[in-house]
Amino acid sequence: MKPFLLVAADFIKTGGMDRANYALADYLVRQGAEVHLVSHRVEPELQQSAIWHPVPKVANSNFLGEFLLDRVGQQWARRISQRGGQVLVNGGNCGWADVNWVHYVHAAYQPESKVNRLQQAKTAITHSYFRRTEQRNLRQARIVIANSERTRSDLVKHSLAAQSKVRSIYYGIDPEVFYPATPEEVRSLRQQLNLPLNRPIAVFIGALSDRRKGFDVLFEAWKQLCQDPAWNVQLLVIGQGAEVPIWKQRLIEAGLVDRIQFLGFRSDVPDLLRASDCLIAPTRYEAYGLGVHE
């Protein structure tokens, strides 16, 4: 069987695109393929079965780490291609003209940060860079895989790939991990997670580094809803980012400390989803809403 090289920031089980990258690598390994991974992080069990070429994440920054990921990815892509293997990259992360799996289209959304001028400048610079590398890599790709029809449409609309080169393949989920819970399981999970037993619980999942996930809209709506004495729903916010301190301060100012709970990064998202009553996703742009699917 021919060797495969997959280039992605992470092959881990948390995070939408990271989980998808992990699932592909795991599948290829289980088929008996020789699988090479160029990335910052890899799940321990995958490290045992695949061949990992680790790339340092400079200053723990995805943006700075992208430069090394591109360079190391191209080095290994040349070696694997010379052996007749196949190379798969993600969007603009590595300049190699083979298969490109697109999880997010930077040209489709302009991120907006409200933290401070430094953060706003950083957001603008990184977005501009990601758009350039995205355009360069996608236009030279042999095949482009889109994670949804929305993504496929955006790729064609922004002239990033010819329609004839794009194939839409949706994410799947693990039915043994994501499934409707029984009332007994909900009660047990809430006790384990120290959540209210007799109040409805809503969940928001998303990075809070900018306004893309729409938490600002949800926060304003929640303030209005909480003015009604009959509204007793608890909101759990799962995610981290530069804007978290801003929202925590506004939480105090609005007197909603007992109505909205910031949980930060969590590895037990499946349990939290089963323990809750609904998910709220007011996102401004989503290539594919895996959280809604889950």
XYZ file of C-alpha atoms in Angstrom:
294
model
C 0.000 0.000 0.000
C 1.287 3.474 -0.853
C 2.337 5.782 1.995
C 0.270 8.775 3.071
C 1.350 12.140 4.464
C -1.169 14.267 6.359
C -0.245 17.844 7.277
C -2.380 19.540 9.944
C -1.863 21.593 13.085
C -3.249 18.879 15.370
C -4.478 15.296 15.279
C -6.428 15.263 18.532
C -9.950 14.362 19.667
C -10.992 17.831 20.821
C -11.961 20.537 18.354
C -13.905 20.086 15.119
C -11.227 20.032 12.435
C -8.677 18.447 14.789
C -11.070 15.562 15.432
C -11.699 15.143 11.706
C -7.958 15.052 10.983
C -7.487 12.506 13.772
C -10.299 10.320 12.419
C -8.783 10.218 8.924
C -5.321 9.337 10.232
C -6.768 6.678 12.524
C -8.761 5.153 9.658
C -5.739 4.969 7.344
C -3.642 3.364 10.081
C -6.337 0.754 10.727
C -6.318 -0.059 7.010
C -2.661 -0.997 7.371
C -1.269 2.049 5.566
C 2.052 3.715 6.311
C 0.879 7.081 7.642
C 3.136 10.085 8.223
C 1.871 13.053 10.263
C 3.393 16.542 10.238
C 1.804 18.481 13.090
C 2.168 20.194 16.462
C 0.141 17.658 18.461
C -0.929 14.043 18.027
C -3.043 11.854 20.318
C -0.813 9.388 22.248
C -2.410 6.272 20.742
C -1.903 7.651 17.227
C 1.752 8.329 18.003
C 2.168 4.585 18.501
C 0.693 3.591 15.136
C 1.577 6.470 12.784
C 4.942 8.077 12.021
C 4.909 11.522 13.600
C 7.206 14.327 12.489
C 6.637 16.880 15.293
C 6.709 20.594 14.542
C 7.276 23.068 17.422
C 4.557 25.659 17.935
C 6.571 28.880 18.198
C 5.512 30.916 21.262
C 2.450 28.643 21.445
C 1.051 30.605 18.476
C -0.893 28.957 15.653
C 0.098 31.833 13.377
C 3.841 31.570 14.063
C 3.699 27.793 14.050
C 2.204 27.859 10.557
C 5.524 28.872 8.974
C 7.359 25.832 10.361
C 4.424 23.566 9.593
C 4.564 24.678 5.954
C 8.319 24.147 5.670
C 8.450 20.739 7.355
C 5.311 19.671 5.519
C 6.852 20.452 2.138
C 10.057 18.607 3.053
C 8.174 15.423 3.855
C 5.758 15.894 0.951
C 8.682 15.701 -1.461
C 9.907 12.473 0.141
C 6.501 10.812 0.194
C 5.694 11.902 -3.377
C 8.988 10.450 -4.626
C 7.834 7.120 -3.212
C 4.522 7.343 -5.084
C 2.573 8.322 -1.978
C -0.301 10.736 -1.492
C -0.181 14.043 0.371
C -3.127 15.735 2.075
C -2.916 19.262 3.488
C -5.470 21.585 5.107
C -6.316 24.865 3.383
C -3.305 27.175 3.427
C -1.189 25.294 5.963
C 1.233 23.710 3.477
C 2.124 24.650 -0.091
C 1.785 21.298 -1.795
C -0.265 20.582 -4.930
C -2.039 17.312 -4.184
C -5.175 16.826 -2.060
C -6.400 19.775 0.027
C -9.029 19.204 2.728
C -10.738 22.499 3.563
C -12.223 22.875 7.041
C -12.596 26.681 6.973
C -12.634 29.360 4.252
C -10.831 32.514 5.390
C -12.074 34.456 2.364
C -15.668 33.852 3.486
C -15.471 35.778 6.762
C -13.621 38.820 8.105
C -13.001 38.252 11.848
C -13.612 41.144 14.228
C -11.948 41.560 17.616
C -13.028 44.006 20.327
C -10.263 43.388 22.880
C -7.837 46.242 22.135
C -5.980 47.815 19.228
C -3.087 45.385 19.509
C -5.427 42.398 19.273
C -7.295 44.041 16.398
C -4.026 44.554 14.507
C -2.993 40.960 15.186
C -6.345 39.685 13.919
C -6.067 41.754 10.734
C -2.484 40.633 10.031
C -3.148 36.940 10.593
C -6.343 37.023 8.546
C -4.547 38.676 5.631
C -1.774 36.071 5.761
C -4.196 33.145 5.969
C -6.142 34.480 2.989
C -2.982 34.690 0.869
C -1.761 31.195 1.708
C -5.270 29.807 1.300
C -5.509 31.275 -2.202
C -2.031 30.078 -3.192
C -2.467 26.517 -1.998
C -6.033 25.918 -3.113
C -5.504 27.176 -6.638
C -2.657 24.713 -7.150
C -4.380 21.720 -5.514
C -5.153 18.654 -7.619
C -8.300 17.792 -5.645
C -10.129 19.913 -3.058
C -12.306 18.288 -0.396
C -14.911 20.574 1.203
C -16.478 19.711 4.559
C -19.927 20.952 3.456
C -21.892 22.338 0.535
C -21.515 25.760 2.162
C -17.738 25.392 2.023
C -17.839 24.144 -1.566
C -19.975 27.133 -2.541
C -17.600 29.578 -0.803
C -14.557 28.063 -2.519
C -16.119 28.550 -5.940
C -17.608 31.959 -5.105
C -14.235 33.376 -4.022
C -12.409 31.818 -6.993
C -10.287 29.577 -4.778
C -11.009 26.371 -6.672
C -12.720 25.351 -9.890
C -16.053 23.668 -9.279
C -14.883 20.559 -11.139
C -12.067 20.015 -8.602
C -14.182 20.256 -5.438
C -15.882 17.330 -3.697
C -18.093 17.745 -0.620
C -17.622 15.167 2.134
C -19.396 15.867 5.420
C -17.998 15.082 8.852
C -19.359 12.153 10.790
C -19.709 11.723 14.546
C -19.218 8.761 16.854
C -22.678 7.468 17.914
C -21.115 5.789 20.933
C -19.954 9.196 22.191
C -22.729 11.545 21.027
C -26.248 10.257 21.675
C -29.453 11.344 23.484
C -29.249 10.643 27.200
C -31.973 9.044 29.290
C -33.453 11.089 32.178
C -31.526 8.896 34.620
C -28.238 9.539 32.806
C -28.924 13.284 32.677
C -29.424 13.374 36.445
C -26.290 11.307 37.052
C -24.189 13.487 34.744
C -25.419 16.689 36.367
C -24.484 15.361 39.782
C -21.013 14.393 38.543
C -20.519 17.760 36.812
C -21.943 19.752 39.753
C -24.721 21.236 37.606
C -28.245 22.264 38.703
C -30.633 19.301 38.866
C -33.913 21.192 38.595
C -33.153 23.952 36.087
C -33.004 23.840 32.291
C -29.440 24.095 30.962
C -28.367 25.624 27.647
C -24.867 25.281 26.196
C -22.770 27.555 23.976
C -19.607 26.092 22.421
C -17.024 28.191 20.617
C -13.777 30.119 20.673
C -14.066 33.574 22.231
C -11.112 35.179 20.473
C -13.371 37.254 18.191
C -17.077 37.702 17.402
C -17.483 34.937 14.797
C -19.331 32.555 17.103
C -21.858 35.263 17.970
C -21.561 35.154 21.746
C -22.123 38.926 21.855
C -25.592 38.386 20.363
C -26.356 35.609 22.834
C -25.159 37.681 25.796
C -27.471 40.586 24.918
C -30.385 38.198 24.399
C -29.673 36.504 27.736
C -29.729 39.841 29.555
C -33.207 40.496 28.180
C -34.457 36.997 28.955
C -33.200 37.171 32.535
C -35.398 40.203 33.170
C -38.343 37.799 33.128
C -38.692 36.175 36.592
C -40.001 33.002 34.927
C -36.774 32.538 32.954
C -34.563 30.228 35.016
C -32.316 28.667 32.350
C -28.616 28.284 33.188
C -26.170 29.059 30.348
C -22.874 27.159 30.156
C -20.177 28.730 27.964
C -17.539 26.270 26.738
C -14.497 27.818 25.084
C -11.571 30.130 25.609
C -10.025 33.135 23.892
C -8.801 36.705 24.252
C -12.298 38.123 24.869
C -13.108 35.957 27.906
C -11.972 38.604 30.471
C -14.210 41.170 28.750
C -17.257 38.939 28.976
C -16.580 37.991 32.591
C -16.459 41.682 33.515
C -19.692 42.358 31.643
C -21.221 39.391 33.414
C -20.526 41.040 36.767
C -21.771 44.431 35.575
C -25.018 42.902 34.294
C -25.605 40.952 37.512
C -25.689 37.616 35.690
C -23.000 35.757 37.632
C -25.505 33.103 38.720
C -27.067 32.810 35.238
C -24.041 32.366 32.951
C -21.102 30.100 33.772
C -17.808 30.213 31.842
C -16.219 26.756 31.785
C -13.205 27.475 29.572
C -11.694 24.622 27.580
C -13.276 21.262 28.375
C -12.369 17.758 27.283
C -15.720 16.372 28.499
C -17.928 18.153 25.955
C -19.928 14.980 25.141
C -20.950 14.683 28.808
C -21.869 18.366 29.010
C -24.005 18.091 25.873
C -25.868 15.057 27.209
C -26.432 16.804 30.530
C -27.932 19.895 28.885
C -31.316 20.627 27.321
C -30.236 22.540 24.231
C -27.313 24.002 22.299
C -27.326 27.636 21.164
C -25.265 28.458 18.060
C -25.692 32.087 16.886
C -22.574 31.904 14.705
C -21.907 34.494 12.014
C -19.893 32.085 9.890
C -19.432 28.349 10.097
C -17.910 26.132 7.435
C -19.760 23.255 9.070
C -21.386 23.338 12.504
C -20.044 20.120 14.013
C -21.203 21.166 17.480
C -24.800 21.305 16.238
C -24.384 17.893 14.612
C -23.027 16.429 17.846
